[in-house]
Amino acid sequence: HTFGLERAEVVGALFNVLFMYGIVAAIVISAIDRLLNPTPVQFASVLVIGIVGLFVNMLVAWLLHRGQTTLNTRGAMLHVMGDLLGSVAAIAAGLVIWLTGWMPIDPLLSLLICGLILVSSTKLLLETLHMIMEGVPQSVDINEVADALNDAHPDIVRVHHLHIWTISSGTRALSAHIDVRSADNWNEVSRALQKETRRHDINHPTFQPVILEP
C-alpha cells in the first residue's frame, strides 16, 4: 500500500451507505406492515424515548461537527442524523397519537424519514463511487488547473496527460507530462508547478518533464 491505508476511509464510507440502505429497507417493510396491520402504540413511552434520543443524537452530531470533515465522519453523521430524525418523528407521532388517537401517523412519519435518509445516502454513495473511480474532485476545475500549470513558468511549452484524483479527504493527487524547452531550469520549473498545485489544494503532484531541445 504505497499510499498507506488512506483509501480505507472510502471503503468505510461505502459500507456505511450500504448499511444505511439496509436500515431504510427494514424500516420501510416494517412501516408498510404497520399501515396494513395497525397495532396500539404506547404514546407515553414513545415520547420519553424520542426526547432522550433527540438530546443524545444532538450531542453526538455536535461532537462530529467539531471534528475534521471526511467521508467517514460524513457517513457517521448520516447515521446520527437518521437517528435524530427518527427521534423527532417519534416525538411527533407520540403527540399526534396522544392528542388525536390517529395511529397511521407513526408509520407514515417513518416512511418520510426513510425518504430523507435515502436522498442523503445516495448523495454520499455517488461521491464515494466518484472517488473510487478516481474522478476529478468536484471542487477542482481541471481546465483551470491546466491553464495555471501552462502559465506557471516561461520554459513550459505544454502540459498534457493531466490527471487529478482524490486519494482520501486529506490527499489530492496530480500527475502530468510537462513539455519544456530545456532541462537547465527544471528545478525552478518544478517549484513553480508545485506552487500552482498547492494553490488548488493538490498536495501530491508528480510531474514528468519532456525535454523538447534537439
PDB file of C-alpha atoms in Angstrom:
ATOM      1  CA  HIS A   1       0.000   0.000   0.000  1.00  0.00           C
ATOM      2  CA  THR A   2       2.205   2.820  -1.277  1.00  0.00           C
ATOM      3  CA  PHE A   3      -0.348   5.392  -0.125  1.00  0.00           C
ATOM      4  CA  GLY A   4      -0.702   3.689   3.255  1.00  0.00           C
ATOM      5  CA  LEU A   5      -4.297   2.944   4.235  1.00  0.00           C
ATOM      6  CA  GLU A   6      -5.717   6.329   3.241  1.00  0.00           C
ATOM      7  CA  ARG A   7      -8.300   4.697   0.961  1.00  0.00           C
ATOM      8  CA  ALA A   8      -9.765   2.861   3.977  1.00  0.00           C
ATOM      9  CA  GLU A   9     -11.973   5.897   4.595  1.00  0.00           C
ATOM     10  CA  VAL A  10     -13.525   5.481   1.122  1.00  0.00           C
ATOM     11  CA  VAL A  11     -14.205   1.792   1.764  1.00  0.00           C
ATOM     12  CA  GLY A  12     -15.670   2.670   5.169  1.00  0.00           C
ATOM     13  CA  ALA A  13     -17.958   5.289   3.623  1.00  0.00           C
ATOM     14  CA  LEU A  14     -19.166   2.761   1.027  1.00  0.00           C
ATOM     15  CA  PHE A  15     -20.065   0.216   3.738  1.00  0.00           C
ATOM     16  CA  ASN A  16     -21.749   2.987   5.735  1.00  0.00           C
ATOM     17  CA  VAL A  17     -24.014   3.863   2.823  1.00  0.00           C
ATOM     18  CA  LEU A  18     -24.869   0.238   2.046  1.00  0.00           C
ATOM     19  CA  PHE A  19     -25.674  -0.319   5.731  1.00  0.00           C
ATOM     20  CA  MET A  20     -27.987   2.713   5.685  1.00  0.00           C
ATOM     21  CA  TYR A  21     -29.777   1.289   2.629  1.00  0.00           C
ATOM     22  CA  GLY A  22     -30.349  -1.917   4.598  1.00  0.00           C
ATOM     23  CA  ILE A  23     -31.756   0.048   7.550  1.00  0.00           C
ATOM     24  CA  VAL A  24     -34.064   2.033   5.246  1.00  0.00           C
ATOM     25  CA  ALA A  25     -35.345  -1.176   3.623  1.00  0.00           C
ATOM     26  CA  ALA A  26     -36.077  -2.727   7.046  1.00  0.00           C
ATOM     27  CA  ILE A  27     -37.925   0.382   8.262  1.00  0.00           C
ATOM     28  CA  VAL A  28     -39.979   0.636   5.055  1.00  0.00           C
ATOM     29  CA  ILE A  29     -41.058  -3.011   5.332  1.00  0.00           C
ATOM     30  CA  SER A  30     -41.984  -2.507   8.995  1.00  0.00           C
ATOM     31  CA  ALA A  31     -43.862   0.739   8.258  1.00  0.00           C
ATOM     32  CA  ILE A  32     -45.909  -0.827   5.455  1.00  0.00           C
ATOM     33  CA  ASP A  33     -46.752  -3.764   7.725  1.00  0.00           C
ATOM     34  CA  ARG A  34     -47.918  -1.344  10.456  1.00  0.00           C
ATOM     35  CA  LEU A  35     -50.070   0.504   7.919  1.00  0.00           C
ATOM     36  CA  LEU A  36     -51.714  -2.708   6.781  1.00  0.00           C
ATOM     37  CA  ASN A  37     -51.926  -4.194  10.274  1.00  0.00           C
ATOM     38  CA  PRO A  38     -52.269  -1.333  12.807  1.00  0.00           C
ATOM     39  CA  THR A  39     -51.141  -2.089  16.354  1.00  0.00           C
ATOM     40  CA  PRO A  40     -51.595   0.027  19.516  1.00  0.00           C
ATOM     41  CA  VAL A  41     -48.742   2.428  20.329  1.00  0.00           C
ATOM     42  CA  GLN A  42     -47.873   3.485  23.893  1.00  0.00           C
ATOM     43  CA  PHE A  43     -47.534   7.206  23.223  1.00  0.00           C
ATOM     44  CA  ALA A  44     -46.006   7.956  26.638  1.00  0.00           C
ATOM     45  CA  SER A  45     -43.116   5.524  26.069  1.00  0.00           C
ATOM     46  CA  VAL A  46     -42.670   6.812  22.526  1.00  0.00           C
ATOM     47  CA  LEU A  47     -42.431  10.407  23.762  1.00  0.00           C
ATOM     48  CA  VAL A  48     -39.901   9.637  26.506  1.00  0.00           C
ATOM     49  CA  ILE A  49     -37.659   7.534  24.255  1.00  0.00           C
ATOM     50  CA  GLY A  50     -37.935  10.117  21.462  1.00  0.00           C
ATOM     51  CA  ILE A  51     -36.934  13.032  23.724  1.00  0.00           C
ATOM     52  CA  VAL A  52     -33.967  11.146  25.236  1.00  0.00           C
ATOM     53  CA  GLY A  53     -32.829  10.021  21.779  1.00  0.00           C
ATOM     54  CA  LEU A  54     -33.136  13.550  20.423  1.00  0.00           C
ATOM     55  CA  PHE A  55     -30.819  15.048  23.060  1.00  0.00           C
ATOM     56  CA  VAL A  56     -28.265  12.235  22.785  1.00  0.00           C
ATOM     57  CA  ASN A  57     -28.114  12.488  18.994  1.00  0.00           C
ATOM     58  CA  MET A  58     -27.866  16.287  19.103  1.00  0.00           C
ATOM     59  CA  LEU A  59     -24.833  15.929  21.382  1.00  0.00           C
ATOM     60  CA  VAL A  60     -23.178  13.345  19.088  1.00  0.00           C
ATOM     61  CA  ALA A  61     -23.915  15.468  15.988  1.00  0.00           C
ATOM     62  CA  TRP A  62     -22.314  18.493  17.679  1.00  0.00           C
ATOM     63  CA  LEU A  63     -19.187  16.492  18.546  1.00  0.00           C
ATOM     64  CA  LEU A  64     -18.881  15.152  14.989  1.00  0.00           C
ATOM     65  CA  HIS A  65     -19.415  18.621  13.521  1.00  0.00           C
ATOM     66  CA  ARG A  66     -16.462  19.953  15.542  1.00  0.00           C
ATOM     67  CA  GLY A  67     -14.059  17.353  14.099  1.00  0.00           C
ATOM     68  CA  GLN A  68     -12.406  17.018  10.692  1.00  0.00           C
ATOM     69  CA  THR A  69     -14.821  16.542   7.812  1.00  0.00           C
ATOM     70  CA  THR A  70     -14.031  13.294   5.981  1.00  0.00           C
ATOM     71  CA  LEU A  71     -16.103  10.703   4.154  1.00  0.00           C
ATOM     72  CA  ASN A  72     -16.073   8.580   7.320  1.00  0.00           C
ATOM     73  CA  THR A  73     -17.317  11.377   9.574  1.00  0.00           C
ATOM     74  CA  ARG A  74     -19.964  12.220   6.988  1.00  0.00           C
ATOM     75  CA  GLY A  75     -21.024   8.576   6.971  1.00  0.00           C
ATOM     76  CA  ALA A  76     -21.179   8.618  10.780  1.00  0.00           C
ATOM     77  CA  MET A  77     -23.121  11.881  10.644  1.00  0.00           C
ATOM     78  CA  LEU A  78     -25.558  10.204   8.253  1.00  0.00           C
ATOM     79  CA  HIS A  79     -26.286   7.551  10.895  1.00  0.00           C
ATOM     80  CA  VAL A  80     -26.638  10.178  13.622  1.00  0.00           C
ATOM     81  CA  MET A  81     -28.950  12.385  11.541  1.00  0.00           C
ATOM     82  CA  GLY A  82     -31.041   9.328  10.721  1.00  0.00           C
ATOM     83  CA  ASP A  83     -31.400   8.588  14.438  1.00  0.00           C
ATOM     84  CA  LEU A  84     -32.048  12.260  15.206  1.00  0.00           C
ATOM     85  CA  LEU A  85     -34.804  12.487  12.596  1.00  0.00           C
ATOM     86  CA  GLY A  86     -36.208   9.227  13.938  1.00  0.00           C
ATOM     87  CA  SER A  87     -36.366  10.771  17.404  1.00  0.00           C
ATOM     88  CA  VAL A  88     -38.156  13.837  16.031  1.00  0.00           C
ATOM     89  CA  ALA A  89     -40.606  11.577  14.195  1.00  0.00           C
ATOM     90  CA  ALA A  90     -41.194   9.544  17.372  1.00  0.00           C
ATOM     91  CA  ILE A  91     -41.961  12.696  19.376  1.00  0.00           C
ATOM     92  CA  ALA A  92     -44.301  13.995  16.665  1.00  0.00           C
ATOM     93  CA  ALA A  93     -46.036  10.624  16.343  1.00  0.00           C
ATOM     94  CA  GLY A  94     -46.415  10.324  20.118  1.00  0.00           C
ATOM     95  CA  LEU A  95     -48.006  13.776  20.346  1.00  0.00           C
ATOM     96  CA  VAL A  96     -50.399  13.145  17.439  1.00  0.00           C
ATOM     97  CA  ILE A  97     -51.475   9.764  18.861  1.00  0.00           C
ATOM     98  CA  TRP A  98     -51.889  11.299  22.329  1.00  0.00           C
ATOM     99  CA  LEU A  99     -53.998  14.204  21.057  1.00  0.00           C
ATOM    100  CA  THR A 100     -55.985  12.528  18.261  1.00  0.00           C
ATOM    101  CA  GLY A 101     -55.508   8.774  18.549  1.00  0.00           C
ATOM    102  CA  TRP A 102     -54.625   8.603  14.829  1.00  0.00           C
ATOM    103  CA  MET A 103     -52.305   5.558  14.634  1.00  0.00           C
ATOM    104  CA  PRO A 104     -51.146   5.730  10.965  1.00  0.00           C
ATOM    105  CA  ILE A 105     -49.041   8.817  11.760  1.00  0.00           C
ATOM    106  CA  ASP A 106     -46.270   6.598  13.164  1.00  0.00           C
ATOM    107  CA  PRO A 107     -45.561   4.505  10.019  1.00  0.00           C
ATOM    108  CA  LEU A 108     -46.204   7.497   7.731  1.00  0.00           C
ATOM    109  CA  LEU A 109     -43.544   9.555   9.505  1.00  0.00           C
ATOM    110  CA  SER A 110     -41.209   6.549   9.356  1.00  0.00           C
ATOM    111  CA  LEU A 111     -41.615   6.457   5.554  1.00  0.00           C
ATOM    112  CA  LEU A 112     -40.954  10.211   5.352  1.00  0.00           C
ATOM    113  CA  ILE A 113     -37.735   9.874   7.367  1.00  0.00           C
ATOM    114  CA  CYS A 114     -36.664   6.959   5.149  1.00  0.00           C
ATOM    115  CA  GLY A 115     -37.076   9.170   2.094  1.00  0.00           C
ATOM    116  CA  LEU A 116     -34.864  11.880   3.594  1.00  0.00           C
ATOM    117  CA  ILE A 117     -32.196   9.350   4.620  1.00  0.00           C
ATOM    118  CA  LEU A 118     -32.308   7.761   1.167  1.00  0.00           C
ATOM    119  CA  VAL A 119     -31.584  11.096  -0.535  1.00  0.00           C
ATOM    120  CA  SER A 120     -28.603  11.836   1.738  1.00  0.00           C
ATOM    121  CA  SER A 121     -27.276   8.267   1.455  1.00  0.00           C
ATOM    122  CA  THR A 122     -27.463   8.316  -2.342  1.00  0.00           C
ATOM    123  CA  LYS A 123     -25.602  11.637  -2.483  1.00  0.00           C
ATOM    124  CA  LEU A 124     -22.795  10.184  -0.319  1.00  0.00           C
ATOM    125  CA  LEU A 125     -22.785   6.968  -2.390  1.00  0.00           C
ATOM    126  CA  LEU A 126     -22.326   8.895  -5.663  1.00  0.00           C
ATOM    127  CA  GLU A 127     -19.473  10.912  -4.166  1.00  0.00           C
ATOM    128  CA  THR A 128     -17.816   7.746  -2.836  1.00  0.00           C
ATOM    129  CA  LEU A 129     -18.098   5.992  -6.204  1.00  0.00           C
ATOM    130  CA  HIS A 130     -16.652   9.091  -7.884  1.00  0.00           C
ATOM    131  CA  MET A 131     -13.588   8.807  -5.626  1.00  0.00           C
ATOM    132  CA  ILE A 132     -13.285   5.053  -6.207  1.00  0.00           C
ATOM    133  CA  MET A 133     -13.357   5.663  -9.979  1.00  0.00           C
ATOM    134  CA  GLU A 134     -10.641   8.327  -9.466  1.00  0.00           C
ATOM    135  CA  GLY A 135     -12.716  11.159 -10.894  1.00  0.00           C
ATOM    136  CA  VAL A 136     -11.544  14.759 -10.694  1.00  0.00           C
ATOM    137  CA  PRO A 137     -12.516  16.214  -7.271  1.00  0.00           C
ATOM    138  CA  GLN A 138     -15.792  18.099  -7.576  1.00  0.00           C
ATOM    139  CA  SER A 139     -14.303  21.317  -6.199  1.00  0.00           C
ATOM    140  CA  VAL A 140     -11.460  21.306  -8.754  1.00  0.00           C
ATOM    141  CA  ASP A 141     -11.745  22.698 -12.306  1.00  0.00           C
ATOM    142  CA  ILE A 142      -9.280  20.636 -14.347  1.00  0.00           C
ATOM    143  CA  ASN A 143      -9.218  23.207 -17.173  1.00  0.00           C
ATOM    144  CA  GLU A 144      -8.366  25.963 -14.713  1.00  0.00           C
ATOM    145  CA  VAL A 145      -5.567  23.825 -13.254  1.00  0.00           C
ATOM    146  CA  ALA A 146      -4.228  23.060 -16.743  1.00  0.00           C
ATOM    147  CA  ASP A 147      -4.154  26.762 -17.632  1.00  0.00           C
ATOM    148  CA  ALA A 148      -2.410  27.606 -14.348  1.00  0.00           C
ATOM    149  CA  LEU A 149       0.270  24.948 -14.931  1.00  0.00           C
ATOM    150  CA  ASN A 150       0.796  26.081 -18.523  1.00  0.00           C
ATOM    151  CA  ASP A 151       1.413  29.638 -17.300  1.00  0.00           C
ATOM    152  CA  ALA A 152       3.488  28.657 -14.250  1.00  0.00           C
ATOM    153  CA  HIS A 153       6.864  29.271 -15.954  1.00  0.00           C
ATOM    154  CA  PRO A 154       8.094  30.716 -19.297  1.00  0.00           C
ATOM    155  CA  ASP A 155      10.015  27.489 -20.117  1.00  0.00           C
ATOM    156  CA  ILE A 156       6.795  25.433 -20.161  1.00  0.00           C
ATOM    157  CA  VAL A 157       5.557  24.750 -23.686  1.00  0.00           C
ATOM    158  CA  ARG A 158       2.618  22.485 -22.965  1.00  0.00           C
ATOM    159  CA  VAL A 159       1.018  20.452 -20.184  1.00  0.00           C
ATOM    160  CA  HIS A 160      -0.597  17.156 -21.218  1.00  0.00           C
ATOM    161  CA  HIS A 161      -1.584  13.733 -19.845  1.00  0.00           C
ATOM    162  CA  LEU A 162      -3.030  15.635 -16.902  1.00  0.00           C
ATOM    163  CA  HIS A 163      -4.798  13.536 -14.262  1.00  0.00           C
ATOM    164  CA  ILE A 164      -6.246  14.723 -10.938  1.00  0.00           C
ATOM    165  CA  TRP A 165      -7.876  12.414  -8.397  1.00  0.00           C
ATOM    166  CA  THR A 166      -8.594  12.020  -4.696  1.00  0.00           C
ATOM    167  CA  ILE A 167      -6.740   9.509  -2.528  1.00  0.00           C
ATOM    168  CA  SER A 168      -8.579  10.483   0.671  1.00  0.00           C
ATOM    169  CA  SER A 169     -10.236  13.562   2.140  1.00  0.00           C
ATOM    170  CA  GLY A 170      -6.806  14.977   3.009  1.00  0.00           C
ATOM    171  CA  THR A 171      -4.863  13.928  -0.091  1.00  0.00           C
ATOM    172  CA  ARG A 172      -5.374  15.004  -3.688  1.00  0.00           C
ATOM    173  CA  ALA A 173      -3.002  13.686  -6.328  1.00  0.00           C
ATOM    174  CA  LEU A 174      -1.981  15.022  -9.734  1.00  0.00           C
ATOM    175  CA  SER A 175       0.205  13.667 -12.495  1.00  0.00           C
ATOM    176  CA  ALA A 176       1.147  15.408 -15.730  1.00  0.00           C
ATOM    177  CA  HIS A 177       3.672  15.474 -18.572  1.00  0.00           C
ATOM    178  CA  ILE A 178       5.367  18.861 -18.889  1.00  0.00           C
ATOM    179  CA  ASP A 179       6.925  19.825 -22.231  1.00  0.00           C
ATOM    180  CA  VAL A 180       9.843  22.201 -21.557  1.00  0.00           C
ATOM    181  CA  ARG A 181      12.346  23.848 -23.876  1.00  0.00           C
ATOM    182  CA  SER A 182      15.377  22.861 -21.809  1.00  0.00           C
ATOM    183  CA  ALA A 183      16.293  20.758 -18.779  1.00  0.00           C
ATOM    184  CA  ASP A 184      18.524  23.517 -17.396  1.00  0.00           C
ATOM    185  CA  ASN A 185      15.796  25.220 -15.340  1.00  0.00           C
ATOM    186  CA  TRP A 186      13.786  22.143 -14.401  1.00  0.00           C
ATOM    187  CA  ASN A 187      14.188  22.649 -10.650  1.00  0.00           C
ATOM    188  CA  GLU A 188      12.840  26.171 -10.976  1.00  0.00           C
ATOM    189  CA  VAL A 189      10.014  24.967 -13.239  1.00  0.00           C
ATOM    190  CA  SER A 190       9.139  22.178 -10.788  1.00  0.00           C
ATOM    191  CA  ARG A 191       8.907  24.626  -7.879  1.00  0.00           C
ATOM    192  CA  ALA A 192       6.625  26.884  -9.909  1.00  0.00           C
ATOM    193  CA  LEU A 193       4.387  23.926 -10.784  1.00  0.00           C
ATOM    194  CA  GLN A 194       4.197  22.787  -7.161  1.00  0.00           C
ATOM    195  CA  LYS A 195       3.229  26.305  -6.096  1.00  0.00           C
ATOM    196  CA  GLU A 196       0.290  26.233  -8.520  1.00  0.00           C
ATOM    197  CA  THR A 197      -0.887  22.797  -7.386  1.00  0.00           C
ATOM    198  CA  ARG A 198      -0.819  23.898  -3.730  1.00  0.00           C
ATOM    199  CA  ARG A 199      -2.915  26.914  -4.703  1.00  0.00           C
ATOM    200  CA  HIS A 200      -5.554  24.466  -5.976  1.00  0.00           C
ATOM    201  CA  ASP A 201      -5.365  22.311  -2.802  1.00  0.00           C
ATOM    202  CA  ILE A 202      -3.496  19.480  -4.555  1.00  0.00           C
ATOM    203  CA  ASN A 203      -0.794  18.160  -2.233  1.00  0.00           C
ATOM    204  CA  HIS A 204       0.598  15.110  -4.051  1.00  0.00           C
ATOM    205  CA  PRO A 205       1.773  16.224  -7.535  1.00  0.00           C
ATOM    206  CA  THR A 206       4.010  14.211  -9.867  1.00  0.00           C
ATOM    207  CA  PHE A 207       5.481  15.880 -12.962  1.00  0.00           C
ATOM    208  CA  GLN A 208       7.179  14.125 -15.866  1.00  0.00           C
ATOM    209  CA  PRO A 209       9.433  16.520 -17.786  1.00  0.00           C
ATOM    210  CA  VAL A 210       9.577  16.118 -21.569  1.00  0.00           C
ATOM    211  CA  ILE A 211      12.602  17.925 -22.983  1.00  0.00           C
ATOM    212  CA  LEU A 212      11.979  19.401 -26.452  1.00  0.00           C
ATOM    213  CA  GLU A 213      15.539  20.585 -27.195  1.00  0.00           C
ATOM    214  CA  PRO A 214      17.345  18.714 -30.024  1.00  0.00           C
TER     215      PRO A 214
END
